[in-house]
Amino acid sequence: MSELAHGTLAGLAEIADTGRDARRGGYSRHLWQGPDLELRAWFTERAERLGLGVETDRNGNLWAWWGEPGPDAVVTGSHLDSVPGGGAYDGPLGVVSALEAVARLRASGFTPSRPLAVLVFAEEEGSRFGIACLGSRLLTGGIDAGRARALVDADGVTLAEAAHRAGLDPAHLGVDREALARIGLFIELHVEQGRGLIDLGRPVAVASSILAHGRWRLTVTGQGNHAGATLMGDRRDPLLAAARAVVAVQDEALNHPGARATVGRLEVVPGGTNVIASSVHAWLDARAPTDAATRDLVTAIEAAVGEAVTVNGCSVAVTEESWTGTVTFDAVLVGRFRAVLGGGALVPALPTGAGHDAGVLAASVPSAMLFVRNPTGVSHSPEEFAEVDDCVAGIDALASLLRSLL
Ligand code: HGY
Ligand code: MN
Ligand code: MN
């Protein structure tokens, strides 16, 4: 990222060493842990240097205001947390671009006619507490506050406890109508996470829709036992059953057009080399083009997994942890934004399979997204990338939209 050290993307260079994950590669930046706290301090300092007033809302989202916070604000931003071993752009590109767009407007002497805020959402990836878009769900009431307070991280720390340690009042977690009422419109700029813009040969797109998606926990139960003393025929090994379940997940996804289903995380209990596990937790991420298709997919997976684990004498329980219905971004707004940016031939409208805070907000306030080309087509991985020129095109587009709205 050395070529970014100066100029419009200096912000990305400034945080390039924060939260690097030597074991996994890429970045691990999880809510209110060291790197995330450093990034929050960095954002606050950066925004204040721009003359913005920074506040933290009751759910840990950061707002940087140009002028007095107020109603009908134009709000832009993204998130700074990452998946485990994630890329440098997913989230931070939107935050850095928002700050840079504001810097440009200020430098040009522009005076906004309505309030503007740069917003950083907390725990977009759900990497610490398991629920993606936690900050925007809490803000909009998309998750019950009591349920959220009881979420636990890998060390058994509850969200309530973590929020308290971060200086928030856990009793105040949850829907924040006052904060929400200030948003007139939200725009999230994001690195593209697929190959749409590569194929179209364009640097920037406006988002058209997001696949329905959710997360389910599969708990496979067998019998813990001794690795040396237990004959192969006497075992009820839940890890073998989970392996069959993972294959069944793939087979069902292949049977459902446009569907994607992934098991990317396993927890083997108790997890010893010479121990046949007693249970295995596997997390399913399932997505499909419509709500009904996603529900159908998960029903089919439940049946297939239930059957697969019996081969190893095990059972499985399936629990839904989160759900987000299909998001179709407002067609009028999408059309207007494409027109402002030079027309449909230059700026395509692209669907995505990745979830975003803008998708959660879309149920409550007019929301839109800009995508910036990712030449690798890879995301949630250190291979995620964006060329400087494309990032600059993204900032140009965001600044033009803000100017047209303010
Ligand atoms: O999982 C998602 O789609 C998003 O990147 N949080
Ligand atoms: Mn992501
Ligand atoms: Mn993201």
mmCIF file of C-alpha atoms and ligand atoms in Angstrom:
data_model
loop_
_atom_site.group_PDB
_atom_site.id
_atom_site.type_symbol
_atom_site.label_atom_id
_atom_site.label_comp_id
_atom_site.label_asym_id
_atom_site.label_seq_id
_atom_site.Cartn_x
_atom_site.Cartn_y
_atom_site.Cartn_z
ATOM 1 C CA MET A 1 0.000 0.000 0.000
ATOM 2 C CA SER A 2 3.057 2.268 -0.194
ATOM 3 C CA GLU A 3 1.706 4.052 -3.282
ATOM 4 C CA LEU A 4 -1.179 5.223 -1.101
ATOM 5 C CA ALA A 5 1.022 6.919 1.460
ATOM 6 C CA HIS A 6 0.363 10.340 -0.016
ATOM 7 C CA GLY A 7 -2.672 11.903 -1.576
ATOM 8 C CA THR A 8 -6.313 11.018 -1.422
ATOM 9 C CA LEU A 9 -5.928 7.536 0.060
ATOM 10 C CA ALA A 10 -3.484 8.468 2.799
ATOM 11 C CA GLY A 11 -6.106 7.313 5.305
ATOM 12 C CA LEU A 12 -5.732 3.706 4.134
ATOM 13 C CA ALA A 13 -1.959 3.958 4.468
ATOM 14 C CA GLU A 14 -2.285 5.368 7.988
ATOM 15 C CA ILE A 15 -4.179 2.281 9.170
ATOM 16 C CA ALA A 16 -2.250 -0.240 7.064
ATOM 17 C CA ASP A 17 -0.453 -1.695 10.091
ATOM 18 C CA THR A 18 -3.417 -1.714 12.475
ATOM 19 C CA GLY A 19 -4.725 -5.179 13.227
ATOM 20 C CA ARG A 20 -2.478 -7.119 10.874
ATOM 21 C CA ASP A 21 -2.942 -10.830 11.560
ATOM 22 C CA ALA A 22 0.430 -12.576 11.323
ATOM 23 C CA ARG A 23 -1.109 -16.037 11.718
ATOM 24 C CA ARG A 24 -3.982 -15.814 9.245
ATOM 25 C CA GLY A 25 -2.632 -13.072 6.958
ATOM 26 C CA GLY A 26 -4.616 -9.903 6.292
ATOM 27 C CA TYR A 27 -6.374 -8.099 9.117
ATOM 28 C CA SER A 28 -8.327 -9.141 12.205
ATOM 29 C CA ARG A 29 -10.090 -6.103 13.620
ATOM 30 C CA HIS A 30 -12.868 -7.058 15.985
ATOM 31 C CA LEU A 31 -15.300 -4.914 17.924
ATOM 32 C CA TRP A 32 -13.765 -3.005 20.860
ATOM 33 C CA GLN A 33 -10.606 -5.107 20.871
ATOM 34 C CA GLY A 34 -7.153 -3.504 20.459
ATOM 35 C CA PRO A 35 -7.074 -2.802 16.699
ATOM 36 C CA ASP A 36 -10.730 -1.723 16.572
ATOM 37 C CA LEU A 37 -10.149 0.696 19.458
ATOM 38 C CA GLU A 38 -7.085 2.060 17.644
ATOM 39 C CA LEU A 39 -9.117 2.519 14.463
ATOM 40 C CA ARG A 40 -11.853 4.328 16.379
ATOM 41 C CA ALA A 41 -9.262 6.695 17.858
ATOM 42 C CA TRP A 42 -7.726 7.167 14.401
ATOM 43 C CA PHE A 43 -11.143 7.972 12.897
ATOM 44 C CA THR A 44 -11.947 10.447 15.668
ATOM 45 C CA GLU A 45 -8.640 12.226 15.255
ATOM 46 C CA ARG A 46 -8.931 12.287 11.449
ATOM 47 C CA ALA A 47 -12.506 13.581 11.521
ATOM 48 C CA GLU A 48 -11.728 16.237 14.127
ATOM 49 C CA ARG A 49 -8.784 17.426 12.041
ATOM 50 C CA LEU A 50 -11.321 17.971 9.267
ATOM 51 C CA GLY A 51 -13.392 20.097 11.617
ATOM 52 C CA LEU A 52 -16.089 17.452 12.186
ATOM 53 C CA GLY A 53 -17.641 16.873 15.615
ATOM 54 C CA VAL A 54 -17.463 13.187 16.608
ATOM 55 C CA GLU A 55 -19.969 11.414 18.844
ATOM 56 C CA THR A 56 -20.589 7.767 19.758
ATOM 57 C CA ASP A 57 -24.233 6.686 19.754
ATOM 58 C CA ARG A 58 -25.798 4.361 22.327
ATOM 59 C CA ASN A 59 -24.823 1.305 20.209
ATOM 60 C CA GLY A 60 -21.182 2.177 19.636
ATOM 61 C CA ASN A 61 -21.563 3.584 16.112
ATOM 62 C CA LEU A 62 -19.385 6.660 15.470
ATOM 63 C CA TRP A 63 -20.855 9.791 13.847
ATOM 64 C CA ALA A 64 -18.711 12.679 12.599
ATOM 65 C CA TRP A 65 -20.823 15.772 11.915
ATOM 66 C CA TRP A 66 -20.189 18.651 9.594
ATOM 67 C CA GLY A 67 -22.054 21.364 11.449
ATOM 68 C CA GLU A 68 -24.766 20.717 14.001
ATOM 69 C CA PRO A 69 -26.290 17.223 14.047
ATOM 70 C CA GLY A 70 -29.788 17.555 12.685
ATOM 71 C CA PRO A 71 -32.684 16.014 10.821
ATOM 72 C CA ASP A 72 -32.702 15.160 7.116
ATOM 73 C CA ALA A 73 -28.930 14.679 7.153
ATOM 74 C CA VAL A 74 -26.994 13.162 4.299
ATOM 75 C CA VAL A 75 -24.986 10.373 5.925
ATOM 76 C CA THR A 76 -22.161 8.400 4.362
ATOM 77 C CA GLY A 77 -19.762 5.813 5.730
ATOM 78 C CA SER A 78 -19.135 2.118 6.273
ATOM 79 C CA HIS A 79 -17.289 0.072 8.925
ATOM 80 C CA LEU A 80 -13.743 -0.430 10.234
ATOM 81 C CA ASP A 81 -14.035 -3.950 11.697
ATOM 82 C CA SER A 82 -13.053 -6.992 9.615
ATOM 83 C CA VAL A 83 -13.602 -10.701 9.250
ATOM 84 C CA PRO A 84 -10.792 -12.848 10.703
ATOM 85 C CA GLY A 85 -7.897 -12.482 8.252
ATOM 86 C CA GLY A 86 -9.797 -10.029 6.055
ATOM 87 C CA GLY A 87 -8.674 -7.583 3.392
ATOM 88 C CA ALA A 88 -7.680 -3.940 3.699
ATOM 89 C CA TYR A 89 -10.625 -2.462 1.784
ATOM 90 C CA ASP A 90 -13.877 -4.090 2.998
ATOM 91 C CA GLY A 91 -15.222 -1.295 5.209
ATOM 92 C CA PRO A 92 -12.220 1.047 5.525
ATOM 93 C CA LEU A 93 -12.437 2.078 1.848
ATOM 94 C CA GLY A 94 -15.929 3.487 2.505
ATOM 95 C CA VAL A 95 -14.812 5.323 5.633
ATOM 96 C CA VAL A 96 -11.658 6.774 4.077
ATOM 97 C CA SER A 97 -13.569 7.750 0.910
ATOM 98 C CA ALA A 98 -16.272 9.468 2.967
ATOM 99 C CA LEU A 99 -13.678 11.508 4.889
ATOM 100 C CA GLU A 100 -11.866 12.360 1.672
ATOM 101 C CA ALA A 101 -15.074 13.420 -0.102
ATOM 102 C CA VAL A 102 -15.933 15.697 2.824
ATOM 103 C CA ALA A 103 -12.379 17.101 2.820
ATOM 104 C CA ARG A 104 -12.738 17.963 -0.853
ATOM 105 C CA LEU A 105 -16.090 19.667 -0.372
ATOM 106 C CA ARG A 106 -14.715 21.698 2.509
ATOM 107 C CA ALA A 107 -11.559 22.621 0.618
ATOM 108 C CA SER A 108 -13.636 23.871 -2.322
ATOM 109 C CA GLY A 109 -15.511 26.276 -0.046
ATOM 110 C CA PHE A 110 -18.782 24.388 -0.482
ATOM 111 C CA THR A 111 -21.474 25.170 2.093
ATOM 112 C CA PRO A 112 -23.985 22.370 2.641
ATOM 113 C CA SER A 113 -27.635 23.280 2.922
ATOM 114 C CA ARG A 114 -28.415 20.255 5.114
ATOM 115 C CA PRO A 115 -26.430 18.402 7.795
ATOM 116 C CA LEU A 116 -23.842 15.826 6.770
ATOM 117 C CA ALA A 117 -22.331 13.021 8.828
ATOM 118 C CA VAL A 118 -19.705 10.358 8.281
ATOM 119 C CA LEU A 119 -20.889 7.196 10.031
ATOM 120 C CA VAL A 120 -18.793 4.207 11.155
ATOM 121 C CA PHE A 121 -20.896 1.184 12.051
ATOM 122 C CA ALA A 122 -19.899 -1.168 14.870
ATOM 123 C CA GLU A 123 -19.367 -4.925 14.274
ATOM 124 C CA GLU A 124 -20.488 -5.071 10.639
ATOM 125 C CA GLU A 125 -18.894 -8.473 10.127
ATOM 126 C CA GLY A 126 -20.199 -10.095 13.291
ATOM 127 C CA SER A 127 -16.714 -11.475 13.887
ATOM 128 C CA ARG A 128 -16.804 -11.023 17.668
ATOM 129 C CA PHE A 129 -20.475 -11.543 18.600
ATOM 130 C CA GLY A 130 -21.706 -13.591 15.616
ATOM 131 C CA ILE A 131 -24.343 -11.233 14.215
ATOM 132 C CA ALA A 132 -23.402 -9.337 11.052
ATOM 133 C CA CYS A 133 -24.394 -5.655 10.857
ATOM 134 C CA LEU A 134 -24.889 -5.586 14.626
ATOM 135 C CA GLY A 135 -24.495 -1.792 14.917
ATOM 136 C CA SER A 136 -27.057 -1.032 12.220
ATOM 137 C CA ARG A 137 -29.432 -3.734 13.488
ATOM 138 C CA LEU A 138 -29.293 -2.274 16.988
ATOM 139 C CA LEU A 139 -29.761 1.266 15.658
ATOM 140 C CA THR A 140 -32.837 0.309 13.613
ATOM 141 C CA GLY A 141 -34.330 -2.204 16.046
ATOM 142 C CA GLY A 142 -33.448 -5.082 13.721
ATOM 143 C CA ILE A 143 -32.341 -7.158 16.722
ATOM 144 C CA ASP A 144 -33.979 -7.380 20.128
ATOM 145 C CA ALA A 145 -31.823 -5.456 22.617
ATOM 146 C CA GLY A 146 -32.162 -8.126 25.322
ATOM 147 C CA ARG A 147 -31.002 -10.822 22.921
ATOM 148 C CA ALA A 148 -28.122 -8.616 21.784
ATOM 149 C CA ARG A 149 -26.970 -7.900 25.353
ATOM 150 C CA ALA A 150 -26.716 -11.665 25.978
ATOM 151 C CA LEU A 151 -24.574 -12.435 22.894
ATOM 152 C CA VAL A 152 -21.193 -13.860 23.909
ATOM 153 C CA ASP A 153 -17.792 -13.728 22.259
ATOM 154 C CA ALA A 154 -15.271 -16.587 22.047
ATOM 155 C CA ASP A 155 -14.070 -15.815 25.596
ATOM 156 C CA GLY A 156 -17.566 -15.847 27.088
ATOM 157 C CA VAL A 157 -17.744 -12.044 27.414
ATOM 158 C CA THR A 158 -21.278 -10.770 26.831
ATOM 159 C CA LEU A 159 -22.028 -7.852 24.546
ATOM 160 C CA ALA A 160 -23.421 -6.080 27.607
ATOM 161 C CA GLU A 161 -20.101 -6.501 29.433
ATOM 162 C CA ALA A 162 -18.042 -5.508 26.369
ATOM 163 C CA ALA A 163 -20.229 -2.437 25.835
ATOM 164 C CA HIS A 164 -19.765 -1.464 29.486
ATOM 165 C CA ARG A 165 -15.980 -1.840 29.158
ATOM 166 C CA ALA A 166 -16.149 0.364 26.043
ATOM 167 C CA GLY A 167 -17.845 3.098 28.065
ATOM 168 C CA LEU A 168 -21.439 2.510 26.915
ATOM 169 C CA ASP A 169 -24.462 1.910 29.113
ATOM 170 C CA PRO A 170 -25.643 -1.619 28.182
ATOM 171 C CA ALA A 171 -29.164 -0.696 29.292
ATOM 172 C CA HIS A 172 -29.239 1.808 26.423
ATOM 173 C CA LEU A 173 -28.285 -0.662 23.687
ATOM 174 C CA GLY A 174 -31.058 -1.011 21.124
ATOM 175 C CA VAL A 175 -33.265 0.944 18.761
ATOM 176 C CA ASP A 176 -32.220 4.598 18.652
ATOM 177 C CA ARG A 177 -35.108 6.480 17.067
ATOM 178 C CA GLU A 178 -33.518 9.866 17.673
ATOM 179 C CA ALA A 179 -30.307 8.931 15.840
ATOM 180 C CA LEU A 180 -32.241 7.201 13.074
ATOM 181 C CA ALA A 181 -34.558 10.184 12.585
ATOM 182 C CA ARG A 182 -31.562 12.342 11.728
ATOM 183 C CA ILE A 183 -30.755 10.297 8.624
ATOM 184 C CA GLY A 184 -32.383 11.716 5.511
ATOM 185 C CA LEU A 185 -30.389 9.432 3.239
ATOM 186 C CA PHE A 186 -27.468 7.010 3.658
ATOM 187 C CA ILE A 187 -24.787 6.212 1.068
ATOM 188 C CA GLU A 188 -22.185 3.463 1.625
ATOM 189 C CA LEU A 189 -19.211 3.224 -0.720
ATOM 190 C CA HIS A 190 -17.696 -0.276 -0.708
ATOM 191 C CA VAL A 191 -15.093 -2.304 -2.544
ATOM 192 C CA GLU A 192 -16.866 -4.725 -4.864
ATOM 193 C CA GLN A 193 -16.675 -8.293 -3.573
ATOM 194 C CA GLY A 194 -17.206 -10.087 -6.861
ATOM 195 C CA ARG A 195 -16.340 -9.746 -10.540
ATOM 196 C CA GLY A 196 -19.193 -7.550 -11.827
ATOM 197 C CA LEU A 197 -17.109 -4.463 -12.567
ATOM 198 C CA ILE A 198 -14.200 -6.506 -13.952
ATOM 199 C CA ASP A 199 -16.556 -8.074 -16.479
ATOM 200 C CA LEU A 200 -18.124 -4.721 -17.381
ATOM 201 C CA GLY A 201 -14.777 -2.924 -17.585
ATOM 202 C CA ARG A 202 -15.948 -0.044 -15.381
ATOM 203 C CA PRO A 203 -14.457 1.365 -12.164
ATOM 204 C CA VAL A 204 -17.651 2.270 -10.259
ATOM 205 C CA ALA A 205 -21.230 0.972 -9.981
ATOM 206 C CA VAL A 206 -24.379 1.743 -8.023
ATOM 207 C CA ALA A 207 -25.801 -1.233 -6.091
ATOM 208 C CA SER A 208 -29.172 -2.574 -7.198
ATOM 209 C CA SER A 209 -29.880 -5.404 -4.719
ATOM 210 C CA ILE A 210 -28.508 -7.735 -2.032
ATOM 211 C CA LEU A 211 -29.268 -11.457 -1.796
ATOM 212 C CA ALA A 212 -31.345 -12.686 1.142
ATOM 213 C CA HIS A 213 -28.980 -14.240 3.651
ATOM 214 C CA GLY A 214 -28.648 -15.593 7.160
ATOM 215 C CA ARG A 215 -26.582 -17.592 9.596
ATOM 216 C CA TRP A 216 -27.483 -20.850 11.299
ATOM 217 C CA ARG A 217 -25.655 -22.836 13.968
ATOM 218 C CA LEU A 218 -25.567 -26.603 13.406
ATOM 219 C CA THR A 219 -24.793 -28.462 16.623
ATOM 220 C CA VAL A 220 -23.831 -32.055 15.887
ATOM 221 C CA THR A 221 -23.843 -34.310 18.937
ATOM 222 C CA GLY A 222 -22.145 -37.691 19.246
ATOM 223 C CA GLN A 223 -20.206 -39.456 21.998
ATOM 224 C CA GLY A 224 -16.873 -38.259 23.337
ATOM 225 C CA ASN A 225 -14.453 -41.160 23.765
ATOM 226 C CA HIS A 226 -10.847 -42.383 23.726
ATOM 227 C CA ALA A 227 -9.013 -42.228 20.357
ATOM 228 C CA GLY A 228 -6.984 -45.367 21.084
ATOM 229 C CA ALA A 229 -9.379 -47.538 23.028
ATOM 230 C CA THR A 230 -12.524 -47.099 20.918
ATOM 231 C CA LEU A 231 -12.885 -49.479 17.945
ATOM 232 C CA MET A 232 -13.786 -47.812 14.676
ATOM 233 C CA GLY A 233 -17.151 -49.605 14.616
ATOM 234 C CA ASP A 234 -18.040 -48.420 18.124
ATOM 235 C CA ARG A 235 -17.768 -44.712 17.486
ATOM 236 C CA ARG A 236 -20.341 -41.919 17.297
ATOM 237 C CA ASP A 237 -17.928 -39.281 16.041
ATOM 238 C CA PRO A 238 -19.615 -35.884 15.501
ATOM 239 C CA LEU A 239 -16.689 -34.547 13.485
ATOM 240 C CA LEU A 240 -17.163 -37.271 10.869
ATOM 241 C CA ALA A 241 -20.877 -36.492 10.927
ATOM 242 C CA ALA A 242 -20.101 -32.777 10.534
ATOM 243 C CA ALA A 243 -17.877 -33.579 7.538
ATOM 244 C CA ARG A 244 -20.841 -35.341 5.880
ATOM 245 C CA ALA A 245 -23.025 -32.371 6.829
ATOM 246 C CA VAL A 246 -20.639 -29.929 5.127
ATOM 247 C CA VAL A 247 -20.802 -31.971 1.913
ATOM 248 C CA ALA A 248 -24.607 -32.091 2.189
ATOM 249 C CA VAL A 249 -24.645 -28.275 2.481
ATOM 250 C CA GLN A 250 -22.694 -27.979 -0.757
ATOM 251 C CA ASP A 251 -24.930 -30.505 -2.546
ATOM 252 C CA GLU A 252 -28.108 -28.651 -1.555
ATOM 253 C CA ALA A 253 -26.667 -25.280 -2.618
ATOM 254 C CA LEU A 254 -25.833 -26.793 -6.020
ATOM 255 C CA ASN A 255 -29.477 -27.922 -6.289
ATOM 256 C CA HIS A 256 -30.781 -24.372 -5.779
ATOM 257 C CA PRO A 257 -30.155 -21.939 -8.687
ATOM 258 C CA GLY A 258 -28.258 -18.839 -7.652
ATOM 259 C CA ALA A 259 -27.813 -20.081 -4.083
ATOM 260 C CA ARG A 260 -24.591 -19.986 -2.055
ATOM 261 C CA ALA A 261 -24.075 -21.938 1.160
ATOM 262 C CA THR A 262 -20.911 -22.059 3.205
ATOM 263 C CA VAL A 263 -19.582 -23.630 6.366
ATOM 264 C CA GLY A 264 -16.555 -21.510 7.213
ATOM 265 C CA ARG A 265 -16.297 -22.047 10.930
ATOM 266 C CA LEU A 266 -16.205 -25.178 13.082
ATOM 267 C CA GLU A 267 -15.779 -25.600 16.809
ATOM 268 C CA VAL A 268 -14.809 -29.094 17.906
ATOM 269 C CA VAL A 269 -15.676 -29.882 21.538
ATOM 270 C CA PRO A 270 -13.563 -30.603 23.507
ATOM 271 C CA GLY A 271 -10.908 -30.506 20.727
ATOM 272 C CA GLY A 272 -8.055 -32.887 21.622
ATOM 273 C CA THR A 273 -5.798 -34.876 19.293
ATOM 274 C CA ASN A 274 -6.445 -38.111 21.183
ATOM 275 C CA VAL A 275 -10.108 -37.382 21.887
ATOM 276 C CA ILE A 276 -13.102 -38.388 19.784
ATOM 277 C CA ALA A 277 -15.198 -35.203 19.982
ATOM 278 C CA SER A 278 -18.454 -35.153 21.895
ATOM 279 C CA SER A 279 -19.991 -32.381 19.795
ATOM 280 C CA VAL A 280 -19.203 -30.047 16.920
ATOM 281 C CA HIS A 281 -20.635 -26.619 16.217
ATOM 282 C CA ALA A 282 -20.671 -25.688 12.537
ATOM 283 C CA TRP A 283 -21.890 -22.321 11.285
ATOM 284 C CA LEU A 284 -23.860 -22.180 8.056
ATOM 285 C CA ASP A 285 -24.009 -19.015 5.932
ATOM 286 C CA ALA A 286 -26.769 -19.400 3.329
ATOM 287 C CA ARG A 287 -27.866 -16.953 0.628
ATOM 288 C CA ALA A 288 -30.225 -17.048 -2.358
ATOM 289 C CA PRO A 289 -31.979 -14.660 -4.757
ATOM 290 C CA THR A 290 -35.274 -14.412 -2.858
ATOM 291 C CA ASP A 291 -36.439 -14.800 0.732
ATOM 292 C CA ALA A 292 -38.492 -17.868 -0.215
ATOM 293 C CA ALA A 293 -35.601 -19.472 -2.118
ATOM 294 C CA THR A 294 -33.310 -18.936 0.865
ATOM 295 C CA ARG A 295 -35.857 -20.433 3.250
ATOM 296 C CA ASP A 296 -36.309 -23.405 0.861
ATOM 297 C CA LEU A 297 -32.546 -23.886 0.693
ATOM 298 C CA VAL A 298 -32.186 -23.924 4.468
ATOM 299 C CA THR A 299 -35.125 -26.325 4.880
ATOM 300 C CA ALA A 300 -33.493 -28.663 2.352
ATOM 301 C CA ILE A 301 -30.132 -28.341 4.118
ATOM 302 C CA GLU A 302 -31.722 -29.145 7.483
ATOM 303 C CA ALA A 303 -33.252 -32.326 6.059
ATOM 304 C CA ALA A 304 -30.060 -33.399 4.269
ATOM 305 C CA VAL A 305 -27.847 -32.675 7.260
ATOM 306 C CA GLY A 306 -30.241 -34.490 9.596
ATOM 307 C CA GLU A 307 -29.951 -37.570 7.413
ATOM 308 C CA ALA A 308 -26.190 -37.276 6.858
ATOM 309 C CA VAL A 309 -25.274 -37.269 10.548
ATOM 310 C CA THR A 310 -27.214 -40.464 11.291
ATOM 311 C CA VAL A 311 -24.596 -42.417 9.316
ATOM 312 C CA ASN A 312 -22.243 -41.755 12.241
ATOM 313 C CA GLY A 313 -24.890 -42.341 14.924
ATOM 314 C CA CYS A 314 -25.134 -38.610 15.668
ATOM 315 C CA SER A 315 -27.892 -36.020 15.848
ATOM 316 C CA VAL A 316 -28.018 -32.368 14.800
ATOM 317 C CA ALA A 317 -29.870 -29.309 16.096
ATOM 318 C CA VAL A 318 -30.208 -26.241 13.856
ATOM 319 C CA THR A 319 -30.612 -22.735 15.333
ATOM 320 C CA GLU A 320 -31.142 -19.563 13.307
ATOM 321 C CA GLU A 321 -28.784 -16.828 14.498
ATOM 322 C CA SER A 322 -29.582 -14.063 12.013
ATOM 323 C CA TRP A 323 -31.676 -13.328 8.967
ATOM 324 C CA THR A 324 -31.728 -10.516 6.406
ATOM 325 C CA GLY A 325 -34.348 -10.516 3.666
ATOM 326 C CA THR A 326 -33.606 -9.573 0.055
ATOM 327 C CA VAL A 327 -32.811 -5.884 -0.308
ATOM 328 C CA THR A 328 -33.829 -4.055 -3.456
ATOM 329 C CA PHE A 329 -32.383 -0.577 -3.383
ATOM 330 C CA ASP A 330 -34.829 2.185 -4.292
ATOM 331 C CA ALA A 331 -34.968 2.190 -8.105
ATOM 332 C CA VAL A 332 -35.632 5.919 -8.326
ATOM 333 C CA LEU A 333 -32.584 6.691 -6.175
ATOM 334 C CA VAL A 334 -30.440 4.228 -8.153
ATOM 335 C CA GLY A 335 -31.566 5.887 -11.417
ATOM 336 C CA ARG A 336 -30.973 9.375 -10.055
ATOM 337 C CA PHE A 337 -27.492 8.511 -8.821
ATOM 338 C CA ARG A 338 -26.527 6.890 -12.112
ATOM 339 C CA ALA A 339 -27.728 10.009 -13.949
ATOM 340 C CA VAL A 340 -25.702 12.317 -11.648
ATOM 341 C CA LEU A 341 -22.639 10.156 -12.295
ATOM 342 C CA GLY A 342 -22.853 10.398 -16.073
ATOM 343 C CA GLY A 343 -25.536 7.912 -17.051
ATOM 344 C CA GLY A 344 -26.192 4.191 -17.105
ATOM 345 C CA ALA A 345 -23.614 3.377 -19.791
ATOM 346 C CA LEU A 346 -20.831 4.686 -17.544
ATOM 347 C CA VAL A 347 -22.142 3.580 -14.179
ATOM 348 C CA PRO A 348 -23.833 0.172 -14.147
ATOM 349 C CA ALA A 349 -26.287 -1.009 -11.497
ATOM 350 C CA LEU A 350 -24.972 -4.202 -9.891
ATOM 351 C CA PRO A 351 -26.485 -6.780 -7.557
ATOM 352 C CA THR A 352 -24.381 -8.315 -4.812
ATOM 353 C CA GLY A 353 -24.320 -11.399 -2.634
ATOM 354 C CA ALA A 354 -22.588 -9.553 0.212
ATOM 355 C CA GLY A 355 -24.477 -8.038 3.126
ATOM 356 C CA HIS A 356 -24.026 -4.410 4.186
ATOM 357 C CA ASP A 357 -25.216 -1.922 6.810
ATOM 358 C CA ALA A 358 -26.779 0.025 3.909
ATOM 359 C CA GLY A 359 -28.986 -3.031 3.317
ATOM 360 C CA VAL A 360 -30.128 -3.051 6.938
ATOM 361 C CA LEU A 361 -30.734 0.720 6.907
ATOM 362 C CA ALA A 362 -32.690 0.466 3.637
ATOM 363 C CA ALA A 363 -35.699 -0.857 5.571
ATOM 364 C CA SER A 364 -35.824 2.401 7.578
ATOM 365 C CA VAL A 365 -34.328 5.211 5.471
ATOM 366 C CA PRO A 366 -33.515 5.801 1.779
ATOM 367 C CA SER A 367 -30.165 4.077 1.239
ATOM 368 C CA ALA A 368 -27.806 3.486 -1.636
ATOM 369 C CA MET A 369 -24.371 2.028 -2.322
ATOM 370 C CA LEU A 370 -21.451 2.659 -4.621
ATOM 371 C CA PHE A 371 -19.125 -0.209 -5.556
ATOM 372 C CA VAL A 372 -15.479 0.227 -6.554
ATOM 373 C CA ARG A 373 -13.894 -2.363 -8.850
ATOM 374 C CA ASN A 374 -11.845 -5.107 -7.200
ATOM 375 C CA PRO A 375 -9.421 -6.506 -9.806
ATOM 376 C CA THR A 376 -8.984 -9.801 -7.969
ATOM 377 C CA GLY A 377 -12.722 -10.350 -7.530
ATOM 378 C CA VAL A 378 -11.771 -11.774 -4.123
ATOM 379 C CA SER A 379 -12.916 -10.471 -0.736
ATOM 380 C CA HIS A 380 -12.889 -11.534 2.936
ATOM 381 C CA SER A 381 -9.301 -12.453 2.175
ATOM 382 C CA PRO A 382 -5.952 -10.672 1.981
ATOM 383 C CA GLU A 383 -6.270 -10.928 -1.823
ATOM 384 C CA GLU A 384 -9.003 -8.279 -1.825
ATOM 385 C CA PHE A 385 -7.726 -5.239 -3.740
ATOM 386 C CA ALA A 386 -8.594 -1.961 -5.447
ATOM 387 C CA GLU A 387 -6.396 0.113 -7.755
ATOM 388 C CA VAL A 388 -5.669 3.668 -6.634
ATOM 389 C CA ASP A 389 -7.252 5.109 -9.810
ATOM 390 C CA ASP A 390 -10.460 3.183 -9.160
ATOM 391 C CA CYS A 391 -10.537 4.323 -5.526
ATOM 392 C CA VAL A 392 -10.131 7.897 -6.737
ATOM 393 C CA ALA A 393 -13.001 7.350 -9.206
ATOM 394 C CA GLY A 394 -15.078 6.130 -6.245
ATOM 395 C CA ILE A 395 -14.256 9.239 -4.216
ATOM 396 C CA ASP A 396 -15.053 11.464 -7.223
ATOM 397 C CA ALA A 397 -18.431 9.710 -7.546
ATOM 398 C CA LEU A 398 -19.203 9.989 -3.833
ATOM 399 C CA ALA A 399 -18.235 13.661 -3.742
ATOM 400 C CA SER A 400 -20.449 14.350 -6.787
ATOM 401 C CA LEU A 401 -23.409 12.622 -5.139
ATOM 402 C CA LEU A 402 -22.893 14.499 -1.874
ATOM 403 C CA ARG A 403 -22.655 17.795 -3.741
ATOM 404 C CA SER A 404 -25.879 17.016 -5.616
ATOM 405 C CA LEU A 405 -27.673 16.190 -2.349
ATOM 406 C CA LEU A 406 -26.361 18.966 -0.132
HETATM 407 O O1 HGY B 1 -21.101 -11.306 5.292
HETATM 408 C C1 HGY B 1 -21.307 -10.357 4.535
HETATM 409 O O2 HGY B 1 -21.898 -10.471 3.489
HETATM 410 C C2 HGY B 1 -20.759 -9.002 4.846
HETATM 411 O O3 HGY B 1 -19.548 -8.832 4.214
HETATM 412 N N1 HGY B 1 -20.699 -8.715 6.212
HETATM 413 MN MN MN B 2 -17.347 -8.034 4.678
HETATM 414 MN MN MN B 3 -18.160 -4.530 4.357
#
